[in-house]
mmCIF file of C-alpha atoms and ligand atoms in Angstrom:
data_model
loop_
_atom_site.group_PDB
_atom_site.id
_atom_site.type_symbol
_atom_site.label_atom_id
_atom_site.label_comp_id
_atom_site.label_asym_id
_atom_site.label_seq_id
_atom_site.Cartn_x
_atom_site.Cartn_y
_atom_site.Cartn_z
ATOM 1 C CA UNK U 1 -2.311 -12.379 0.926
ATOM 2 C CA UNK U 2 -4.273 -13.532 -1.184
ATOM 3 C CA UNK U 3 -7.562 -12.238 -3.278
ATOM 4 C CA UNK U 4 -10.377 -14.221 -3.449
ATOM 5 C CA UNK U 5 -12.827 -13.484 -6.032
ATOM 6 C CA UNK U 6 -13.370 -10.580 -4.696
ATOM 7 C CA UNK U 7 -16.365 -8.040 -5.837
ATOM 8 C CA UNK U 8 -16.490 -4.321 -4.757
ATOM 9 C CA UNK U 9 -18.800 -2.099 -5.390
ATOM 10 C CA UNK U 10 -20.163 1.690 -5.066
ATOM 11 C CA UNK U 11 -24.140 1.579 -5.270
ATOM 12 C CA UNK U 12 -24.545 0.781 -8.515
ATOM 13 C CA UNK U 13 -20.630 1.285 -10.013
ATOM 14 C CA UNK U 14 -18.975 -2.224 -10.440
ATOM 15 C CA UNK U 15 -15.218 -0.856 -9.728
ATOM 16 C CA UNK U 16 -13.691 -4.869 -9.225
ATOM 17 C CA UNK U 17 -15.039 -8.125 -10.261
ATOM 18 C CA UNK U 18 -13.525 -11.920 -9.553
ATOM 19 C CA UNK U 19 -10.669 -10.970 -9.058
ATOM 20 C CA UNK U 20 -7.929 -13.402 -7.965
ATOM 21 C CA UNK U 21 -4.301 -12.853 -7.184
ATOM 22 C CA UNK U 22 -2.089 -14.130 -5.022
ATOM 23 C CA UNK U 23 1.738 -11.791 -2.993
ATOM 24 C CA UNK U 24 3.285 -14.198 -1.555
ATOM 25 C CA UNK U 25 5.055 -14.010 1.676
ATOM 26 C CA UNK U 26 8.248 -11.335 0.674
ATOM 27 C CA UNK U 27 6.791 -10.657 -2.529
ATOM 28 C CA UNK U 28 6.962 -7.296 -4.144
ATOM 29 C CA UNK U 29 4.085 -6.720 -6.721
ATOM 30 C CA UNK U 30 3.501 -3.523 -8.924
ATOM 31 C CA UNK U 31 -0.562 -3.017 -9.469
ATOM 32 C CA UNK U 32 -0.197 0.085 -12.894
ATOM 33 C CA UNK U 33 -3.851 1.161 -14.979
ATOM 34 C CA UNK U 34 -5.359 3.828 -16.113
ATOM 35 C CA UNK U 35 -7.333 5.867 -13.581
ATOM 36 C CA UNK U 36 -10.378 4.928 -11.592
ATOM 37 C CA UNK U 37 -9.143 0.649 -12.852
ATOM 38 C CA UNK U 38 -9.670 0.173 -9.439
ATOM 39 C CA UNK U 39 -6.024 0.102 -7.727
ATOM 40 C CA UNK U 40 -6.320 3.018 -5.149
ATOM 41 C CA UNK U 41 -9.939 0.683 -3.753
ATOM 42 C CA UNK U 42 -7.758 -3.422 -4.234
ATOM 43 C CA UNK U 43 -5.496 -1.224 -1.259
ATOM 44 C CA UNK U 44 -7.942 0.347 0.569
ATOM 45 C CA UNK U 45 -9.634 -2.655 1.125
ATOM 46 C CA UNK U 46 -6.833 -4.049 2.267
ATOM 47 C CA UNK U 47 -5.956 -1.797 4.930
ATOM 48 C CA UNK U 48 -10.218 -2.639 5.844
ATOM 49 C CA UNK U 49 -10.737 1.148 4.752
ATOM 50 C CA UNK U 50 -13.821 -0.581 2.402
ATOM 51 C CA UNK U 51 -15.810 -2.959 2.841
ATOM 52 C CA UNK U 52 -16.183 -5.895 0.414
ATOM 53 C CA UNK U 53 -18.997 -6.367 -1.370
ATOM 54 C CA UNK U 54 -18.028 -9.623 -2.318
ATOM 55 C CA UNK U 55 -15.301 -12.256 -2.085
ATOM 56 C CA UNK U 56 -12.546 -12.593 0.171
ATOM 57 C CA UNK U 57 -9.663 -11.526 1.132
ATOM 58 C CA UNK U 58 -6.901 -13.576 3.240
ATOM 59 C CA UNK U 59 -3.822 -12.003 4.834
ATOM 60 C CA UNK U 60 -0.389 -14.786 6.611
ATOM 61 C CA UNK U 61 -4.256 -17.037 5.845
ATOM 62 C CA UNK U 62 -6.333 -14.777 8.676
ATOM 63 C CA UNK U 63 -9.750 -13.975 7.112
ATOM 64 C CA UNK U 64 -9.692 -10.516 6.495
ATOM 65 C CA UNK U 65 -13.478 -8.927 6.019
ATOM 66 C CA UNK U 66 -15.205 -11.864 5.298
ATOM 67 C CA UNK U 67 -14.968 -15.924 6.640
ATOM 68 C CA UNK U 68 -16.714 -19.238 5.374
ATOM 69 C CA UNK U 69 -19.080 -20.609 7.628
ATOM 70 C CA UNK U 70 -21.207 -23.512 6.975
ATOM 71 C CA UNK U 71 -21.172 -22.925 3.930
ATOM 72 C CA UNK U 72 -21.912 -18.748 4.310
ATOM 73 C CA UNK U 73 -20.028 -15.945 3.440
ATOM 74 C CA UNK U 74 -19.815 -14.116 7.709
ATOM 75 C CA UNK U 75 -18.304 -10.477 8.632
ATOM 76 C CA UNK U 76 -15.644 -10.560 9.987
ATOM 77 C CA UNK U 77 -16.303 -8.224 13.096
ATOM 78 C CA UNK U 78 -14.220 -5.066 13.219
ATOM 79 C CA UNK U 79 -12.157 -6.510 16.648
ATOM 80 C CA UNK U 80 -11.105 -9.024 15.077
ATOM 81 C CA UNK U 81 -10.488 -7.438 12.208
ATOM 82 C CA UNK U 82 -8.259 -4.133 13.522
ATOM 83 C CA UNK U 83 -5.344 -6.775 13.986
ATOM 84 C CA UNK U 84 -5.378 -8.355 11.298
ATOM 85 C CA UNK U 85 -4.675 -5.317 10.034
ATOM 86 C CA UNK U 86 -1.874 -4.341 12.851
ATOM 87 C CA UNK U 87 0.411 -6.000 10.447
ATOM 88 C CA UNK U 88 -0.100 -3.871 7.152
ATOM 89 C CA UNK U 89 1.286 -0.413 6.893
ATOM 90 C CA UNK U 90 0.318 2.277 4.388
ATOM 91 C CA UNK U 91 0.906 5.580 2.933
ATOM 92 C CA UNK U 92 -0.822 7.117 0.557
ATOM 93 C CA UNK U 93 -0.238 9.989 -1.855
ATOM 94 C CA UNK U 94 -1.154 13.051 0.751
ATOM 95 C CA UNK U 95 1.087 12.355 3.749
ATOM 96 C CA UNK U 96 -1.448 11.556 6.242
ATOM 97 C CA UNK U 97 0.645 12.928 8.693
ATOM 98 C CA UNK U 98 -1.198 14.149 12.126
ATOM 99 C CA UNK U 99 -0.075 17.970 11.767
ATOM 100 C CA UNK U 100 -0.620 18.950 15.052
ATOM 101 C CA UNK U 101 2.441 16.286 16.879
ATOM 102 C CA UNK U 102 6.362 16.361 16.334
ATOM 103 C CA UNK U 103 7.652 13.683 13.470
ATOM 104 C CA UNK U 104 8.424 11.194 16.684
ATOM 105 C CA UNK U 105 5.181 11.974 17.975
ATOM 106 C CA UNK U 106 3.911 11.330 14.408
ATOM 107 C CA UNK U 107 6.063 7.584 14.576
ATOM 108 C CA UNK U 108 5.350 6.843 18.370
ATOM 109 C CA UNK U 109 2.178 6.752 18.023
ATOM 110 C CA UNK U 110 1.234 3.387 17.209
ATOM 111 C CA UNK U 111 3.423 1.673 18.780
ATOM 112 C CA UNK U 112 3.142 2.690 21.822
ATOM 113 C CA UNK U 113 -1.592 3.127 21.382
ATOM 114 C CA UNK U 114 -1.324 -0.118 19.219
ATOM 115 C CA UNK U 115 1.226 -2.473 20.642
ATOM 116 C CA UNK U 116 1.765 -1.923 23.943
ATOM 117 C CA UNK U 117 5.090 -0.626 23.199
ATOM 118 C CA UNK U 118 7.090 0.696 26.252
ATOM 119 C CA UNK U 119 8.285 5.148 25.017
ATOM 120 C CA UNK U 120 11.709 3.690 25.223
ATOM 121 C CA UNK U 121 11.298 1.867 23.551
ATOM 122 C CA UNK U 122 9.005 2.882 20.715
ATOM 123 C CA UNK U 123 11.204 6.589 20.892
ATOM 124 C CA UNK U 124 14.222 4.430 19.922
ATOM 125 C CA UNK U 125 12.983 2.466 17.491
ATOM 126 C CA UNK U 126 11.654 6.238 16.058
ATOM 127 C CA UNK U 127 15.554 6.889 15.686
ATOM 128 C CA UNK U 128 16.734 4.651 14.301
ATOM 129 C CA UNK U 129 14.105 4.338 11.685
ATOM 130 C CA UNK U 130 14.313 8.501 11.159
ATOM 131 C CA UNK U 131 18.491 7.863 10.563
ATOM 132 C CA UNK U 132 17.720 5.377 8.059
ATOM 133 C CA UNK U 133 15.619 7.754 5.994
ATOM 134 C CA UNK U 134 17.107 10.159 6.810
ATOM 135 C CA UNK U 135 15.262 12.476 9.090
ATOM 136 C CA UNK U 136 17.127 12.338 12.423
ATOM 137 C CA UNK U 137 17.651 15.450 12.480
ATOM 138 C CA UNK U 138 13.647 17.072 11.852
ATOM 139 C CA UNK U 139 12.754 14.420 14.853
ATOM 140 C CA UNK U 140 10.933 17.821 16.597
ATOM 141 C CA UNK U 141 10.289 19.370 13.767
ATOM 142 C CA UNK U 142 5.867 19.796 12.359
ATOM 143 C CA UNK U 143 4.956 18.638 9.012
ATOM 144 C CA UNK U 144 4.292 21.705 8.020
ATOM 145 C CA UNK U 145 7.270 22.334 8.441
ATOM 146 C CA UNK U 146 9.281 19.919 5.604
ATOM 147 C CA UNK U 147 9.074 19.612 2.104
ATOM 148 C CA UNK U 148 6.734 16.761 0.824
ATOM 149 C CA UNK U 149 9.395 14.543 0.878
ATOM 150 C CA UNK U 150 10.570 15.213 3.985
ATOM 151 C CA UNK U 151 6.904 14.433 4.967
ATOM 152 C CA UNK U 152 6.182 11.735 2.718
ATOM 153 C CA UNK U 153 9.885 10.088 4.677
ATOM 154 C CA UNK U 154 8.357 10.592 7.532
ATOM 155 C CA UNK U 155 5.387 8.721 6.805
ATOM 156 C CA UNK U 156 7.592 6.242 4.967
ATOM 157 C CA UNK U 157 9.417 5.245 8.391
ATOM 158 C CA UNK U 158 5.694 5.827 10.415
ATOM 159 C CA UNK U 159 4.090 2.996 8.492
ATOM 160 C CA UNK U 160 7.532 0.530 9.186
ATOM 161 C CA UNK U 161 7.512 2.024 13.292
ATOM 162 C CA UNK U 162 4.832 -0.888 13.174
ATOM 163 C CA UNK U 163 7.212 -3.819 11.741
ATOM 164 C CA UNK U 164 4.199 -4.388 9.245
ATOM 165 C CA UNK U 165 4.508 -7.650 7.771
ATOM 166 C CA UNK U 166 2.798 -5.611 4.038
ATOM 167 C CA UNK U 167 3.018 -2.665 3.012
ATOM 168 C CA UNK U 168 0.832 -0.671 1.047
ATOM 169 C CA UNK U 169 2.135 2.164 -0.794
ATOM 170 C CA UNK U 170 -0.474 3.846 -3.708
ATOM 171 C CA UNK U 171 1.326 7.013 -5.931
ATOM 172 C CA UNK U 172 4.076 7.592 -3.005
ATOM 173 C CA UNK U 173 5.384 10.330 -5.266
ATOM 174 C CA UNK U 174 2.643 11.713 -7.592
ATOM 175 C CA UNK U 175 1.957 14.526 -5.249
ATOM 176 C CA UNK U 176 6.093 15.425 -4.792
ATOM 177 C CA UNK U 177 7.746 18.380 -6.823
ATOM 178 C CA UNK U 178 10.127 16.165 -9.449
ATOM 179 C CA UNK U 179 13.440 16.684 -7.802
ATOM 180 C CA UNK U 180 11.679 15.228 -4.531
ATOM 181 C CA UNK U 181 11.030 11.870 -6.150
ATOM 182 C CA UNK U 182 14.169 10.829 -6.193
ATOM 183 C CA UNK U 183 14.711 10.487 -2.770
ATOM 184 C CA UNK U 184 11.782 8.869 -1.314
ATOM 185 C CA UNK U 185 12.080 6.513 -4.276
ATOM 186 C CA UNK U 186 15.531 5.961 -2.455
ATOM 187 C CA UNK U 187 13.789 5.554 0.469
ATOM 188 C CA UNK U 188 11.666 2.622 -0.750
ATOM 189 C CA UNK U 189 14.903 0.892 -3.097
ATOM 190 C CA UNK U 190 16.660 0.353 0.158
ATOM 191 C CA UNK U 191 13.743 -1.276 2.652
ATOM 192 C CA UNK U 192 12.970 -3.056 -0.250
ATOM 193 C CA UNK U 193 16.565 -4.430 -0.797
ATOM 194 C CA UNK U 194 17.187 -4.720 2.992
ATOM 195 C CA UNK U 195 13.983 -6.149 4.673
ATOM 196 C CA UNK U 196 11.623 -9.052 3.099
ATOM 197 C CA UNK U 197 8.455 -6.449 4.232
ATOM 198 C CA UNK U 198 5.859 -8.030 1.352
ATOM 199 C CA UNK U 199 4.853 -4.607 -0.805
ATOM 200 C CA UNK U 200 1.748 -4.003 -2.907
ATOM 201 C CA UNK U 201 3.093 -0.523 -5.134
ATOM 202 C CA UNK U 202 0.997 1.146 -6.566
ATOM 203 C CA UNK U 203 3.063 3.780 -8.884
ATOM 204 C CA UNK U 204 3.021 5.586 -12.578
ATOM 205 C CA UNK U 205 7.245 5.959 -11.803
ATOM 206 C CA UNK U 206 7.943 3.053 -14.316
ATOM 207 C CA UNK U 207 11.723 2.620 -13.533
ATOM 208 C CA UNK U 208 11.000 2.312 -9.817
ATOM 209 C CA UNK U 209 8.673 -0.679 -10.798
ATOM 210 C CA UNK U 210 11.193 -2.666 -12.253
ATOM 211 C CA UNK U 211 13.640 -1.868 -10.097
ATOM 212 C CA UNK U 212 11.421 -2.986 -6.311
ATOM 213 C CA UNK U 213 8.858 -5.614 -8.419
ATOM 214 C CA UNK U 214 9.050 -9.478 -8.547
ATOM 215 C CA UNK U 215 6.086 -9.542 -10.514
ATOM 216 C CA UNK U 216 4.004 -6.539 -12.950
ATOM 217 C CA UNK U 217 -0.285 -6.850 -12.307
ATOM 218 C CA UNK U 218 -1.245 -4.719 -15.437
ATOM 219 C CA UNK U 219 -5.238 -3.115 -14.220
ATOM 220 C CA UNK U 220 -8.201 -2.476 -16.800
ATOM 221 C CA UNK U 221 -12.150 -1.918 -15.248
ATOM 222 C CA UNK U 222 -10.878 -3.885 -12.518
ATOM 223 C CA UNK U 223 -9.689 -6.671 -13.565
ATOM 224 C CA UNK U 224 -5.835 -8.116 -14.498
ATOM 225 C CA UNK U 225 -5.907 -7.556 -17.782
ATOM 226 C CA UNK U 226 -2.084 -9.439 -17.751
ATOM 227 C CA UNK U 227 1.076 -9.819 -15.163
ATOM 228 C CA UNK U 228 4.743 -10.797 -15.466
ATOM 229 C CA UNK U 229 7.193 -9.805 -13.923
ATOM 230 C CA UNK U 230 9.091 -6.125 -15.038
ATOM 231 C CA UNK U 231 11.229 -6.519 -18.091
ATOM 232 C CA UNK U 232 8.350 -9.474 -19.397
ATOM 233 C CA UNK U 233 5.281 -6.697 -19.004
ATOM 234 C CA UNK U 234 7.675 -3.384 -19.958
ATOM 235 C CA UNK U 235 9.380 -4.983 -23.048
ATOM 236 C CA UNK U 236 6.794 -7.058 -24.507
ATOM 237 C CA UNK U 237 3.421 -6.656 -23.408
ATOM 238 C CA UNK U 238 0.868 -8.618 -24.614
ATOM 239 C CA UNK U 239 -1.903 -6.685 -24.590
ATOM 240 C CA UNK U 240 -2.718 -4.395 -26.651
ATOM 241 C CA UNK U 241 -4.519 -2.279 -23.561
ATOM 242 C CA UNK U 242 -1.335 -2.694 -21.998
ATOM 243 C CA UNK U 243 1.092 -1.631 -24.990
ATOM 244 C CA UNK U 244 -1.210 2.203 -25.293
ATOM 245 C CA UNK U 245 -1.251 2.499 -21.692
ATOM 246 C CA UNK U 246 2.576 2.533 -21.076
ATOM 247 C CA UNK U 247 2.569 4.128 -24.203
ATOM 248 C CA UNK U 248 0.968 7.092 -22.661
ATOM 249 C CA UNK U 249 3.005 7.574 -19.356
ATOM 250 C CA UNK U 250 6.625 6.270 -20.506
HETATM 251 N N1 ATP F 1 -15.519 6.309 -1.882
HETATM 252 C C1 ATP F 1 -16.166 6.155 -3.672
HETATM 253 N N2 ATP F 1 -17.340 6.053 -3.523
HETATM 254 C C2 ATP F 1 -17.480 5.536 -4.715
HETATM 255 N N3 ATP F 1 -16.839 5.593 -5.753
HETATM 256 C C3 ATP F 1 -16.143 5.650 -5.789
HETATM 257 C C4 ATP F 1 -15.161 5.604 -4.560
HETATM 258 N N4 ATP F 1 -13.895 5.247 -4.145
HETATM 259 C C5 ATP F 1 -13.313 4.446 -6.000
HETATM 260 N N5 ATP F 1 -14.926 4.982 -6.307
HETATM 261 C C6 ATP F 1 -14.699 4.669 -7.542
HETATM 262 O O1 ATP F 1 -13.917 3.063 -8.045
HETATM 263 C C7 ATP F 1 -13.348 2.805 -8.843
HETATM 264 C C8 ATP F 1 -11.466 2.941 -8.841
HETATM 265 O O2 ATP F 1 -11.559 4.009 -8.585
HETATM 266 P P1 ATP F 1 -10.082 4.275 -8.043
HETATM 267 O O3 ATP F 1 -9.037 5.643 -6.826
HETATM 268 O O4 ATP F 1 -9.309 2.812 -6.856
HETATM 269 O O5 ATP F 1 -9.956 4.236 -8.787
HETATM 270 P P2 ATP F 1 -7.500 3.827 -8.922
HETATM 271 O O6 ATP F 1 -7.341 2.942 -9.702
HETATM 272 O O7 ATP F 1 -6.399 4.056 -7.833
HETATM 273 O O8 ATP F 1 -7.429 5.449 -9.923
HETATM 274 P P3 ATP F 1 -6.221 6.072 -10.285
HETATM 275 O O9 ATP F 1 -5.361 6.371 -10.560
HETATM 276 O O10 ATP F 1 -6.959 7.931 -10.215
HETATM 277 O O11 ATP F 1 -5.954 6.807 -8.823
HETATM 278 C C9 ATP F 1 -14.140 5.006 -9.501
HETATM 279 O O12 ATP F 1 -14.794 4.494 -10.948
HETATM 280 C C10 ATP F 1 -14.388 5.930 -8.475
HETATM 281 O O13 ATP F 1 -14.994 6.767 -9.181
HETATM 282 MG MG1 MG F 2 -5.714 5.751 -7.174
#
């Protein structure tokens, strides 16, 4: 995943500017930084839930929203955008399961309708994933009958059901009661250990960030303040803004 000279404005509010970074295949990168620094916006741009104002994002070498053609910046049509984002899974802070569907239906929906899997294959795959996230018993429940941690584990299984090459995680534990945070992070750590899915993670769980990240990027006001391996960023941050931020969250 490559960001090149990315610019994002909401009206006259410039949220991201001159943003360049690459996430290699299989790499886990955590974004940290104060509220409003643009972390969620970055993930939403990758999902094409937000329109790029300037610059380019490539995923697996494929331009996502805009491409350069004859020296011009040309918008990529929605149909092609959707094809590229099929390989990207996202889990949000607020469990966004379909409330009127069972756990199992939530998971098989996209594999059947987007990827064209047979129902039998989708169900068997969903059962494997539910077992992996410790939710095998709950397949016929509705989301409202689950705890927040359980809903979030289903949301993770739903993202994985599409065999994503990239997983985007936006503060997936910050709406949870403290005693439910651990079970969700444990599932994510297992996935990080057992797969080579690239991950772009926003989290305030600094121990989790240390455990799973190859690299941590500190953001402020829409640009990268510093980046490096977690041991370096958390133990010897080079910038005062990073030190202030870490003191506030730790
Ligand atoms: N849909 C929108 N319309 C207008 N402004 C927006 C929109 N979404 C985000 N913004 C603005 O973009 C900036 C960055 O927001 P973003 O949600 O990316 O920050 P964040 O780093 O994820 O913050 P937090 O840690 O609080 O989640 C903020 O100033 C926010 O007000
Ligand atoms: Mg956010």
